[in-house]
Coordinates of C-alpha atoms and ligand atoms in Angstrom, one line a residue:
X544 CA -120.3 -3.7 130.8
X545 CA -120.3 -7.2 130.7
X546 CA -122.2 -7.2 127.7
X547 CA -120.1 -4.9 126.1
X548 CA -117.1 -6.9 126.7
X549 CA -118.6 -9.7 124.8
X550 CA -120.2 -7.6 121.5
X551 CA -116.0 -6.1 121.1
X552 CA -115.0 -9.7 121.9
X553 CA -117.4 -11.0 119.4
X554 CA -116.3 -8.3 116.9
X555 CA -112.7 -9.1 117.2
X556 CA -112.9 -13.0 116.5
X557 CA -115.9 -11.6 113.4
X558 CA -112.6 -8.8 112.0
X559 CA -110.2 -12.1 112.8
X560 CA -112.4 -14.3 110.6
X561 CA -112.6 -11.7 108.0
X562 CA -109.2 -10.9 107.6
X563 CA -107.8 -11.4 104.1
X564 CA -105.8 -14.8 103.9
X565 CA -102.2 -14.0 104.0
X566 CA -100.8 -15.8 101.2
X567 CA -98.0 -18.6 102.2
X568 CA -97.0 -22.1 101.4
X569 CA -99.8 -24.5 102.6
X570 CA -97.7 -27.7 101.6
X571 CA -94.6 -29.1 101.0
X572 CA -94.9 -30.1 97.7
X573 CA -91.8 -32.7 96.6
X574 CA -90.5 -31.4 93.2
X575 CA -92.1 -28.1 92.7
X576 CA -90.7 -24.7 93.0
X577 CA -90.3 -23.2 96.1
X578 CA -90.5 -19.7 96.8
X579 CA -90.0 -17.6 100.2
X580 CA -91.4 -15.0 101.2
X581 CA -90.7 -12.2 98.9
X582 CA -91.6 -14.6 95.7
X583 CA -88.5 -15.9 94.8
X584 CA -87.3 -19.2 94.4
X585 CA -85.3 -20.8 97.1
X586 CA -81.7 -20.9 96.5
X587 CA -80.1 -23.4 98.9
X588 CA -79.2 -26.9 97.5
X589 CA -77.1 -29.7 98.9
X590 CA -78.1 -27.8 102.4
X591 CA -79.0 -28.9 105.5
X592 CA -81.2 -27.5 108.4
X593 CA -80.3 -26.6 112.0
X594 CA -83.1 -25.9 114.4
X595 CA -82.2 -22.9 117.3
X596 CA -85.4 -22.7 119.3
X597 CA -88.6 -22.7 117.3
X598 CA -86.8 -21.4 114.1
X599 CA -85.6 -23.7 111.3
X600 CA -82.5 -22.3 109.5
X601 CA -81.6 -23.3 105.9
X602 CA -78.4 -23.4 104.9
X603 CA -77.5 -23.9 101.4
X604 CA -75.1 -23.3 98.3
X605 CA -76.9 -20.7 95.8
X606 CA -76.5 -21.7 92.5
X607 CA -77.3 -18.3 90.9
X608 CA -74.5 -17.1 93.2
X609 CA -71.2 -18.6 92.8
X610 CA -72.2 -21.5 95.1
X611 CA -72.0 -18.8 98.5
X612 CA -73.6 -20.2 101.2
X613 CA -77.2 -18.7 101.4
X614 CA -79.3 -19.0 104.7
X615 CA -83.2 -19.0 105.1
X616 CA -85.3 -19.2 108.4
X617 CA -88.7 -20.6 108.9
X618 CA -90.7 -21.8 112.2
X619 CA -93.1 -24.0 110.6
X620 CA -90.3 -25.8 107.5
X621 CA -93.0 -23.6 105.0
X622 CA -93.0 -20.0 105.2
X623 CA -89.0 -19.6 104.5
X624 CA -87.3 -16.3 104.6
X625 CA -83.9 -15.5 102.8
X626 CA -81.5 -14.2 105.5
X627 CA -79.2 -13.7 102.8
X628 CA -75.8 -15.2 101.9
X629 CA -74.0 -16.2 105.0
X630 CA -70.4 -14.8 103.7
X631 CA -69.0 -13.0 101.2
X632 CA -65.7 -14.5 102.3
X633 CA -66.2 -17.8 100.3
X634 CA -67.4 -18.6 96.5
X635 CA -67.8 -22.5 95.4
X636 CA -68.8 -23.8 98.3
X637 CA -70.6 -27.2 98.2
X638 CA -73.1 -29.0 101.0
X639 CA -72.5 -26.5 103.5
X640 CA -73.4 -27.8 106.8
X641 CA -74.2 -25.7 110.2
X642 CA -73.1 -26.5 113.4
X643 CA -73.5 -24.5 117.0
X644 CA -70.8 -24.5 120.1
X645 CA -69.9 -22.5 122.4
X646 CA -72.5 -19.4 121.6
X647 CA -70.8 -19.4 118.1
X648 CA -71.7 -21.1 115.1
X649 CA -70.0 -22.6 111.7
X650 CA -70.3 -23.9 108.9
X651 CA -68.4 -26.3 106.3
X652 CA -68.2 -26.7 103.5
X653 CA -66.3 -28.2 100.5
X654 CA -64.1 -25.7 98.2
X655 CA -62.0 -26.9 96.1
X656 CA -62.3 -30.3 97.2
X657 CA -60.9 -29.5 100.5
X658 CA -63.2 -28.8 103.8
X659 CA -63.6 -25.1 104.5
X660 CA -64.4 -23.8 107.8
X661 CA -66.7 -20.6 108.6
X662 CA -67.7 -19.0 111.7
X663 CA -70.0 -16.5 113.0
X664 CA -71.1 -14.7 116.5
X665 CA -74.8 -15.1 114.6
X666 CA -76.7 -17.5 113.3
X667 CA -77.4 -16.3 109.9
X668 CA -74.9 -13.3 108.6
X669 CA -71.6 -12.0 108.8
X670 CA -69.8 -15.8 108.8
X671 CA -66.0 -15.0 108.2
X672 CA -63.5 -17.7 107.3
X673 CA -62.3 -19.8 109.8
X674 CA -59.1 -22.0 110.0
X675 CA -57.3 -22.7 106.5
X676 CA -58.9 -25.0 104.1
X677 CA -57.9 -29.0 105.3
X678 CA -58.5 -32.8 103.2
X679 CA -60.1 -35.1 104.7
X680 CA -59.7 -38.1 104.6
X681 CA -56.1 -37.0 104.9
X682 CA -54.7 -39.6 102.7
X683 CA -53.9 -39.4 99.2
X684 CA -57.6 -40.0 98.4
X685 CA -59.7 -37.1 97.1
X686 CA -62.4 -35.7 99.4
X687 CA -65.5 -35.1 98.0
X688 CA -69.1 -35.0 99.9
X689 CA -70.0 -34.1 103.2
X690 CA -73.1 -34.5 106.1
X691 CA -72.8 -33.0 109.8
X692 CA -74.7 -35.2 112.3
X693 CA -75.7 -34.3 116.1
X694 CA -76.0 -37.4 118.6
X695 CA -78.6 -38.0 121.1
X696 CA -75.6 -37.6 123.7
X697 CA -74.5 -34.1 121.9
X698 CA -71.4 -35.6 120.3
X699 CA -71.0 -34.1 116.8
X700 CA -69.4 -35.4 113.7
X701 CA -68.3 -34.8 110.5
X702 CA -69.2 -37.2 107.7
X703 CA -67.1 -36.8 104.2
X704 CA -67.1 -39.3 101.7
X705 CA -63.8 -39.7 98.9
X706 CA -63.4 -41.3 95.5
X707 CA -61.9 -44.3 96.6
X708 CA -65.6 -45.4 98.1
X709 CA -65.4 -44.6 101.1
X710 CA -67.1 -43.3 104.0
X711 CA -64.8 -41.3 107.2
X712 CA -66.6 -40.3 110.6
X713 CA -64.8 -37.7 112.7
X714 CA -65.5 -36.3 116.0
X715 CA -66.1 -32.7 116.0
X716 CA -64.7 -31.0 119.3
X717 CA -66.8 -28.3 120.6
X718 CA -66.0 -25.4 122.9
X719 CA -65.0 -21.8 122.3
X720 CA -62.5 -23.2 119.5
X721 CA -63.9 -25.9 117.4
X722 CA -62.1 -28.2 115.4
X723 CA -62.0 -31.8 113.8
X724 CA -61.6 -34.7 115.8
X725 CA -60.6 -37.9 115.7
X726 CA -61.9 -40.2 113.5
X727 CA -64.5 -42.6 115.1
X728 CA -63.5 -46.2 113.0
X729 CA -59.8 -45.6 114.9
X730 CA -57.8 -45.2 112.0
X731 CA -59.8 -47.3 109.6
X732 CA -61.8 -46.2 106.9
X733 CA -65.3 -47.4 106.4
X734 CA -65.7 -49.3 103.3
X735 CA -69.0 -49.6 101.7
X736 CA -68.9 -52.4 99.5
X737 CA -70.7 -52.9 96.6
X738 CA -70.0 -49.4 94.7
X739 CA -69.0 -45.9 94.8
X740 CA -71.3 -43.5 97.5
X741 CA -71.5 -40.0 98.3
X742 CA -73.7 -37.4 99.6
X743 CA -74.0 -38.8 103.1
X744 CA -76.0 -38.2 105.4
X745 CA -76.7 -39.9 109.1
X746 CA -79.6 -40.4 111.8
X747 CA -80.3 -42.0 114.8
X748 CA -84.0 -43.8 115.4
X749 CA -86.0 -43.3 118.6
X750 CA -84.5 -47.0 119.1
X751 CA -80.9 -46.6 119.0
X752 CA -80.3 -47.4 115.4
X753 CA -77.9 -45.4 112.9
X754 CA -78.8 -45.1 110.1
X755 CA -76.6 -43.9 107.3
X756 CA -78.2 -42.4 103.4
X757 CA -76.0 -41.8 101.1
X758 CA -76.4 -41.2 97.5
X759 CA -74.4 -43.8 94.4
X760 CA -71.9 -41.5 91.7
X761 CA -73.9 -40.5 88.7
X762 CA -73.0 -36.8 88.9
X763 CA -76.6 -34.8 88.6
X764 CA -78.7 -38.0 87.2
X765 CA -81.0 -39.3 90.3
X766 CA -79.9 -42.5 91.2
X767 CA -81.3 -45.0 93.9
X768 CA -80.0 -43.8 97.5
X769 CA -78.9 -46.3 99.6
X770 CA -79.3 -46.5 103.3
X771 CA -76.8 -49.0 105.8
X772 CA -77.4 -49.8 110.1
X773 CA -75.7 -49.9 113.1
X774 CA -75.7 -50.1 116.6
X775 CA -72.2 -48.2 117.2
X776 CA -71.4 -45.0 115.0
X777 CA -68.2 -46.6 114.6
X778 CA -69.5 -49.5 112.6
X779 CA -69.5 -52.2 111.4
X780 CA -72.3 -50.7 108.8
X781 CA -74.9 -53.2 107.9
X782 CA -76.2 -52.6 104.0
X783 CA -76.7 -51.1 101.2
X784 CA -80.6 -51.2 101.0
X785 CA -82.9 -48.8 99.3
X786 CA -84.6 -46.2 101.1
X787 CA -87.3 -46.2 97.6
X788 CA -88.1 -48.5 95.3
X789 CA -85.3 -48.0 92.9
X790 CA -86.8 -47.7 89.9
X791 CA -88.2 -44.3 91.4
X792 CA -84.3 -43.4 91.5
X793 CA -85.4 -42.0 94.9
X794 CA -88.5 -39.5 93.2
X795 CA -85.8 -38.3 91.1
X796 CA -83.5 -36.9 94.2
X797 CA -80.0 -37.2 95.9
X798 CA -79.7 -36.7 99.7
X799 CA -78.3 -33.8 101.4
X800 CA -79.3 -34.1 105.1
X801 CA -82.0 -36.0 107.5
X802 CA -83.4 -33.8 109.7
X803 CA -84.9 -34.9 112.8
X804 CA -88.1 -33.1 114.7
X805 CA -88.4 -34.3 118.0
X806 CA -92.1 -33.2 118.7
X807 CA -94.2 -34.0 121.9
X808 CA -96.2 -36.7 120.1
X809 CA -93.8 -38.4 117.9
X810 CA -90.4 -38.2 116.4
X811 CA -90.4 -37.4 112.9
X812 CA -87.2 -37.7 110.6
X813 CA -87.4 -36.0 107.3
X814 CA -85.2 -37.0 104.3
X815 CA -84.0 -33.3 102.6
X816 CA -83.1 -34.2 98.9
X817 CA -82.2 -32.0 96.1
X818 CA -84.2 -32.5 92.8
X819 CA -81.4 -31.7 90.3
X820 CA -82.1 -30.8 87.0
X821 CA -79.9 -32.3 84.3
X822 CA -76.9 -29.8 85.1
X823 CA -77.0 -28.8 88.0
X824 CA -78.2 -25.3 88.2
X825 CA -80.1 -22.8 90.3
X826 CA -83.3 -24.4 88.6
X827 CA -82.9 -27.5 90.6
X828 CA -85.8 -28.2 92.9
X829 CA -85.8 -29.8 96.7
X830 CA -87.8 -33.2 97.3
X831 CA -88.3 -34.0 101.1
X832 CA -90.6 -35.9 102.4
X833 CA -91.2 -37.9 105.8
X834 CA -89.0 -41.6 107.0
X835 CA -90.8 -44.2 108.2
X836 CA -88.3 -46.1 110.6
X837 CA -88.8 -49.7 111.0
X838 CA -86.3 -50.2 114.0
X839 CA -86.9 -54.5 114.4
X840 CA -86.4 -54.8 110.1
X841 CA -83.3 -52.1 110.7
X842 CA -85.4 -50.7 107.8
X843 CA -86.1 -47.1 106.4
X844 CA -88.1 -46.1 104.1
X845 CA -89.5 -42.9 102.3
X846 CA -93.3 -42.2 102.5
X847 CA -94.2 -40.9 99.1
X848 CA -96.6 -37.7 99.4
X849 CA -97.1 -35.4 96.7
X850 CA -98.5 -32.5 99.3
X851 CA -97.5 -33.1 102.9
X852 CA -96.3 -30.8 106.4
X853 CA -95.3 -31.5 109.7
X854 CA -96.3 -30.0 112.7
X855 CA -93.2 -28.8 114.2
X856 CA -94.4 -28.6 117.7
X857 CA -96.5 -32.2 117.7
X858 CA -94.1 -33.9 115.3
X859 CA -97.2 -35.5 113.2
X860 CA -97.4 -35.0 110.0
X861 CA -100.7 -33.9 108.0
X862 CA -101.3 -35.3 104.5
X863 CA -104.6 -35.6 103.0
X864 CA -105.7 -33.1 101.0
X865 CA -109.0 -32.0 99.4
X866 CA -109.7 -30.2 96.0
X867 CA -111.8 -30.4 93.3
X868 CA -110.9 -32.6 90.5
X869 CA -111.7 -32.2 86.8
X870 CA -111.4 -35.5 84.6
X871 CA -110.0 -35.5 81.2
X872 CA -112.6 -38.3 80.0
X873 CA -115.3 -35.5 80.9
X874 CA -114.0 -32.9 78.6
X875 CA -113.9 -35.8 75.6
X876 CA -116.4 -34.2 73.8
X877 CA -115.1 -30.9 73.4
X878 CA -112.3 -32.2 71.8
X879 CA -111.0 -30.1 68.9
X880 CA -109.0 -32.3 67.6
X881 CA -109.5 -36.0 67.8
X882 CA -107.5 -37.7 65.4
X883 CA -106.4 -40.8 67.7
X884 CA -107.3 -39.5 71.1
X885 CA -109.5 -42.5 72.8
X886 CA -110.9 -42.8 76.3
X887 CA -109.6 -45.8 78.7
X888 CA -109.2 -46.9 81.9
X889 CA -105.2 -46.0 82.9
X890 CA -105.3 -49.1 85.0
X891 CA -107.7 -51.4 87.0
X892 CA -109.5 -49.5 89.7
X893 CA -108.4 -46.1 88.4
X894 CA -109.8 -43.3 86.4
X895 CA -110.5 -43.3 83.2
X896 CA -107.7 -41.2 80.8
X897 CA -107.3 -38.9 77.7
X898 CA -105.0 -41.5 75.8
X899 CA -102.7 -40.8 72.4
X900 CA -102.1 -37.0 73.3
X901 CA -99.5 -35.6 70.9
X902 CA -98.4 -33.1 69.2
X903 CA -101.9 -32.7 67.0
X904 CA -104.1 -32.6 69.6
X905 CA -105.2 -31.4 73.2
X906 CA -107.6 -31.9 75.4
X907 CA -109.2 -28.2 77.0
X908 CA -110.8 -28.5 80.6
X909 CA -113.6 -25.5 81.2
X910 CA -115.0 -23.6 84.0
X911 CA -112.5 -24.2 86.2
X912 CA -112.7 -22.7 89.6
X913 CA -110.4 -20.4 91.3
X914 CA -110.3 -17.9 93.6
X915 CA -107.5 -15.5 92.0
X916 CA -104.4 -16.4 94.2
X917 CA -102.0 -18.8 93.9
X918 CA -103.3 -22.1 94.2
X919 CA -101.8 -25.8 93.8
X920 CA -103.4 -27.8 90.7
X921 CA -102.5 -31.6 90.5
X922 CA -101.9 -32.8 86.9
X923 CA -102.2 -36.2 86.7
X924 CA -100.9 -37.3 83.5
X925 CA -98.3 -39.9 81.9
X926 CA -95.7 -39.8 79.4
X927 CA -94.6 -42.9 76.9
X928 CA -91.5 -41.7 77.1
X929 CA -89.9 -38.6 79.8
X930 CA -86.8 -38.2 77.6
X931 CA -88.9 -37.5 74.4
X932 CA -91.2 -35.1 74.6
X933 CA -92.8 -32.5 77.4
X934 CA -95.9 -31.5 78.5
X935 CA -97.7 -27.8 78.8
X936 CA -100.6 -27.1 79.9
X937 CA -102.3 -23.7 78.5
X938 CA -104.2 -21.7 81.4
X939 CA -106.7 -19.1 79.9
X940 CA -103.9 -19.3 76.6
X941 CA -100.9 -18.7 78.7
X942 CA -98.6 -21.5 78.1
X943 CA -96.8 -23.5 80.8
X944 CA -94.4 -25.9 80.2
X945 CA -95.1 -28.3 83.0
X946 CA -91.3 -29.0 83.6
X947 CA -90.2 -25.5 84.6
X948 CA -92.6 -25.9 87.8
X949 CA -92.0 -29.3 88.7
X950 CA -88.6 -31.9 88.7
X951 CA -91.6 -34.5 88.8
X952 CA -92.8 -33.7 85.5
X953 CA -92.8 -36.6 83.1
X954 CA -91.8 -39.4 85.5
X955 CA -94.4 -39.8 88.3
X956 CA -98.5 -39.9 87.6
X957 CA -99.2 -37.1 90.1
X958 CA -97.2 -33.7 89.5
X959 CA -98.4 -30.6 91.3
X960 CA -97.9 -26.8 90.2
X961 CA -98.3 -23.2 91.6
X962 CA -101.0 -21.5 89.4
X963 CA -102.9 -18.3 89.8
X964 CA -106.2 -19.2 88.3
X965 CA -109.2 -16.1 87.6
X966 CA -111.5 -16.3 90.7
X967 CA -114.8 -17.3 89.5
X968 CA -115.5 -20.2 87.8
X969 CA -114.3 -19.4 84.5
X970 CA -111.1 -21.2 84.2
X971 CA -109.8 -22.7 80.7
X972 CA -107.2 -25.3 80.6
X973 CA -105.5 -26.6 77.9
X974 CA -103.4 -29.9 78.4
X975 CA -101.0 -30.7 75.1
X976 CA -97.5 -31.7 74.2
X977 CA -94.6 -31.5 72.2
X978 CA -92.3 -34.5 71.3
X979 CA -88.2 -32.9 71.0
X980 CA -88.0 -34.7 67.7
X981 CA -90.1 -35.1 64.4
X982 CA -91.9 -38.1 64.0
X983 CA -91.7 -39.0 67.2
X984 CA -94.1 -41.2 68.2
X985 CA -94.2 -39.7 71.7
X986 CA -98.0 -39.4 73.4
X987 CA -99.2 -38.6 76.8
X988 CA -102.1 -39.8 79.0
X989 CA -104.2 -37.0 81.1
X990 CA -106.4 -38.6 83.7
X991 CA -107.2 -34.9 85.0
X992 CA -106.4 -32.2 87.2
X993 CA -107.3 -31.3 91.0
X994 CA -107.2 -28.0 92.1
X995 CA -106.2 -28.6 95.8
X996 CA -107.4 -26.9 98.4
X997 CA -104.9 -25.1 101.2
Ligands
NAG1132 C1 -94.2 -16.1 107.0 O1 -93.1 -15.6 107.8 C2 -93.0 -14.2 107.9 C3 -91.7 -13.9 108.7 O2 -91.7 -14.7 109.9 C4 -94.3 -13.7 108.6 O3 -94.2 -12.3 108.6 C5 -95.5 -14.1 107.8 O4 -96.7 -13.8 108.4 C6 -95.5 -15.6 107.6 N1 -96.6 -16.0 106.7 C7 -97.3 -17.1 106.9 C8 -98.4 -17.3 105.9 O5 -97.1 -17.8 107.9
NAG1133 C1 -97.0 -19.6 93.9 O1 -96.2 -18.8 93.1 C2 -96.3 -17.4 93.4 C3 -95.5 -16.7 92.3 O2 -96.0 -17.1 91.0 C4 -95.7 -17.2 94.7 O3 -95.8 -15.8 95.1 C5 -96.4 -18.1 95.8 O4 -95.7 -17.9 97.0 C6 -96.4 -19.5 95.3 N1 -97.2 -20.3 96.3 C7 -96.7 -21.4 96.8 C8 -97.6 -22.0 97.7 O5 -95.7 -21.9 96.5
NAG1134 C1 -103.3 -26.6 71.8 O1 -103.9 -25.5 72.5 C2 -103.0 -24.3 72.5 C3 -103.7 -23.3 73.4 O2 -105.0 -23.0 73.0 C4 -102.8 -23.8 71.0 O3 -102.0 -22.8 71.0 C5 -102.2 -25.0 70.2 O4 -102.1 -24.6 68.9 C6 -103.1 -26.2 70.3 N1 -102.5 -27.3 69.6 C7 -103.2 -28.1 68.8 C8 -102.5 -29.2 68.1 O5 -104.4 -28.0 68.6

């Protein structure tokens, strides 16, 4: 009996192991496109994410919808599945925010330039409008941004930032009928000097600290966020300082929200950008990755990962990654065209690169390794120029403009993609370029690729 206990035991874990992998995200991967669960891309910029038990729900305007507020749900911030559009009662709405009291929930968000309330008996459908559209700051100054933040204590506030470069802080009373508060700098308006700020967005470290993000003005162009301290949410703000180094123009993103995962071994806060493109469309990508908080420095800084997750239970956060990497400089010889390609070193202590890639010439990587579902492939390359020219890569002749799967492409030396590559070790890969103009004198560098491993 016994025995036979342990042969069906044994033959469940052996059917277990067998199972086919179901196919998911593995990694947040900055930059690249995201897709949920039924394949397509993820909707839901200028967001933010409220956490109700173990699920994570994503709101966010859809820019291939009139800017409606679309939700998503997740329990581990990588498998996401569309709930679908919160409302149908609102169009336009910008950096909707959501916000629980009472058994009820809301959101805001900005239409028209004013703050637009929604509410709902459920979490993630059937949101109605709520209240009539209000300004805030209710002077003559035009509202523009907005951030929701939760305190330690359960005090909620509204963050909107205006034109005239300023930041406002209002209470948020709860209950069965929520509504705006008063304002937390008693009256004053929180000036930020040096420049114009929006797209604000607040935390509070393990120590005590606030600390405030908010993006400069330069429309859909990345710029370098800026972050400011403070013992009392009412100020006085101590900054600006960089939460990157600037001339990363914060890996190419603006923030939305800072999201805060209190695990059982460590807090973790995670900065949620959005990767605009150059206009602002459904295209745009999403770019989070994890704070580091330095409380005595009244620092915070972003940690750079180009595949990263968090474990939403432990709060630790997982990023080394292993894969198989094919270098350019090996592939030298089969070279079709080698009119002023050359081999160097890209820099002391790294690998050697494909240099003087143009439009004449390519460099083709063969038997590749896959395994016939999706899988994540590093490209390590380098422009002369990102505004000049783009990058493709050809895989088994089907050609891929590196761009259209990652806002990283062109400006940072590691730029990872989604690609289904042939299972078997067959794989071709062609690497090339094409400069926008004639007689460009526009190049890339290809160090390699890495097929990463889930
Ligand atoms: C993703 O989430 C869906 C819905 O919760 C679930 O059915 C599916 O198994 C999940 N996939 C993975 C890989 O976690
Ligand atoms: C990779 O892209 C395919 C569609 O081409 C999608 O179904 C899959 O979920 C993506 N995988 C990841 C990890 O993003
Ligand atoms: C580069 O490779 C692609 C794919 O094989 C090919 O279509 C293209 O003509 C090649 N370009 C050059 C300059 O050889």
């Amino acid at each position: 009996m016994l025995g036979q206990l342990r042969a069906n035991f044994r033959a469940l874990c052996v059917s277990i192991l067998l199972a086919p992998a179901v196919l998911g995200a593995s990694w947040i991967v900055p930059g690249a496109v995201w897709t949920d669960t039924s394949g397509n891309k993820i909707d839901a910029h200028g967001g933010q994410i409220l956490q109700e038990g173990t699920t994570f729900y994503w709101v966010g305007s859809a820019y291939a919808s009139n800017e409606v507020p679309n939700i998503y749900s997740s329990t581990d911030l990588l498998n996401w599945t569309f709930q679908g559009p919160a409302s149908t009662a609102v169009e336009f709405m910008y950096r909707p925010k959501l916000f629980t009291s009472g058994g009820k929930f809301y959101i805001w968000g900005q239409v028209n330039r004013l703050v637009q309330a929604l509410e709902s008996s459920s979490i993630n459908t059937g949101y109605s409008v709520y209240g009539s559209a209000f300004s805030l700051p209710p002077d003559a100054r035009t509202y523009s941004d907005e951030g929701i933040f939760v305190d330690t204590t359960g005090e909620a506030y509204i963050l909107t930032s205006a034109d005239s470069n300023n930041l406002q802080i209002n209470e948020i009373n709860g209950g069965s009928s929520v509504s705006i508060g008063t304002r937390v700098d008693n009256g004053n308006l929180i000036y930020l000097t040096e420049g114009a700020y929006e797209a604000p967005g607040l935390m509070k470290s393990t120590g005590g600290i606030y600390y405030l993000v908010m993006s400069t003005k330069t429309g859909y162009t990345a710029n370098a966020n800026q972050f400011w301290w403070s013992t009392n949410i009412a100020g006085p703000w101590n900054g600006p300082s960089g939460i990157a180094p600037s001339s990363s123009n914060t890996y190419d993103s603006q923030n939305t929200f800072e999201l805060k995962i209190s695990g059982s071994q460590q807090t973790t806060y995670i900065y949620m950008g959005d990767a605009w493109d150059s206009e602002g469309t459904a295209a745009s990508n999403y770019e989070w990755l994890p704070i580091s908080v330095d409380d005595s420095a009244h620092t915070i800084t972003l940690e750079d990962y180009a595949f990263w997750k968090v474990d939403v239970s432990t709060g630790v956060i997982t990023t080394s990654t292993t894969g198989k990497r094919y270098n350019a400089a090996d592939a030298f010889n089969d070279l079709v065209s080698s009119r002023y390609l050359v081999v160097e070193d890209s820099c002391v202590a790294c690998e050697r690169s494909v240099h003087n890639i143009d439009s004449q010439s390519n460099v083709t990587i063969h038997n590749i390794e896959g395994t016939g579902e999706p899988q994540w492939v590093s490209i390590h390359y380098t422009v002369s120029d990102p505004t000049a020219g783009d990058a493709y890569v050809w895989l088994n002749g089907e050609k891929i403009k590196i761009a259209d799967k990652n806002s990283r492409a062109g400006k940072f030396a590691t730029v990872p993609i989604n690609l289904t590559l042939k299972k078997g070790n067959n794989n071709v890969l062609t690497f090339g370029c094409h400069a926008h103009a004639e007689n460009s004198d526009f190049v890339a560098h290809l160090e390699g690729i890495e097929v990463v491993d889930d």
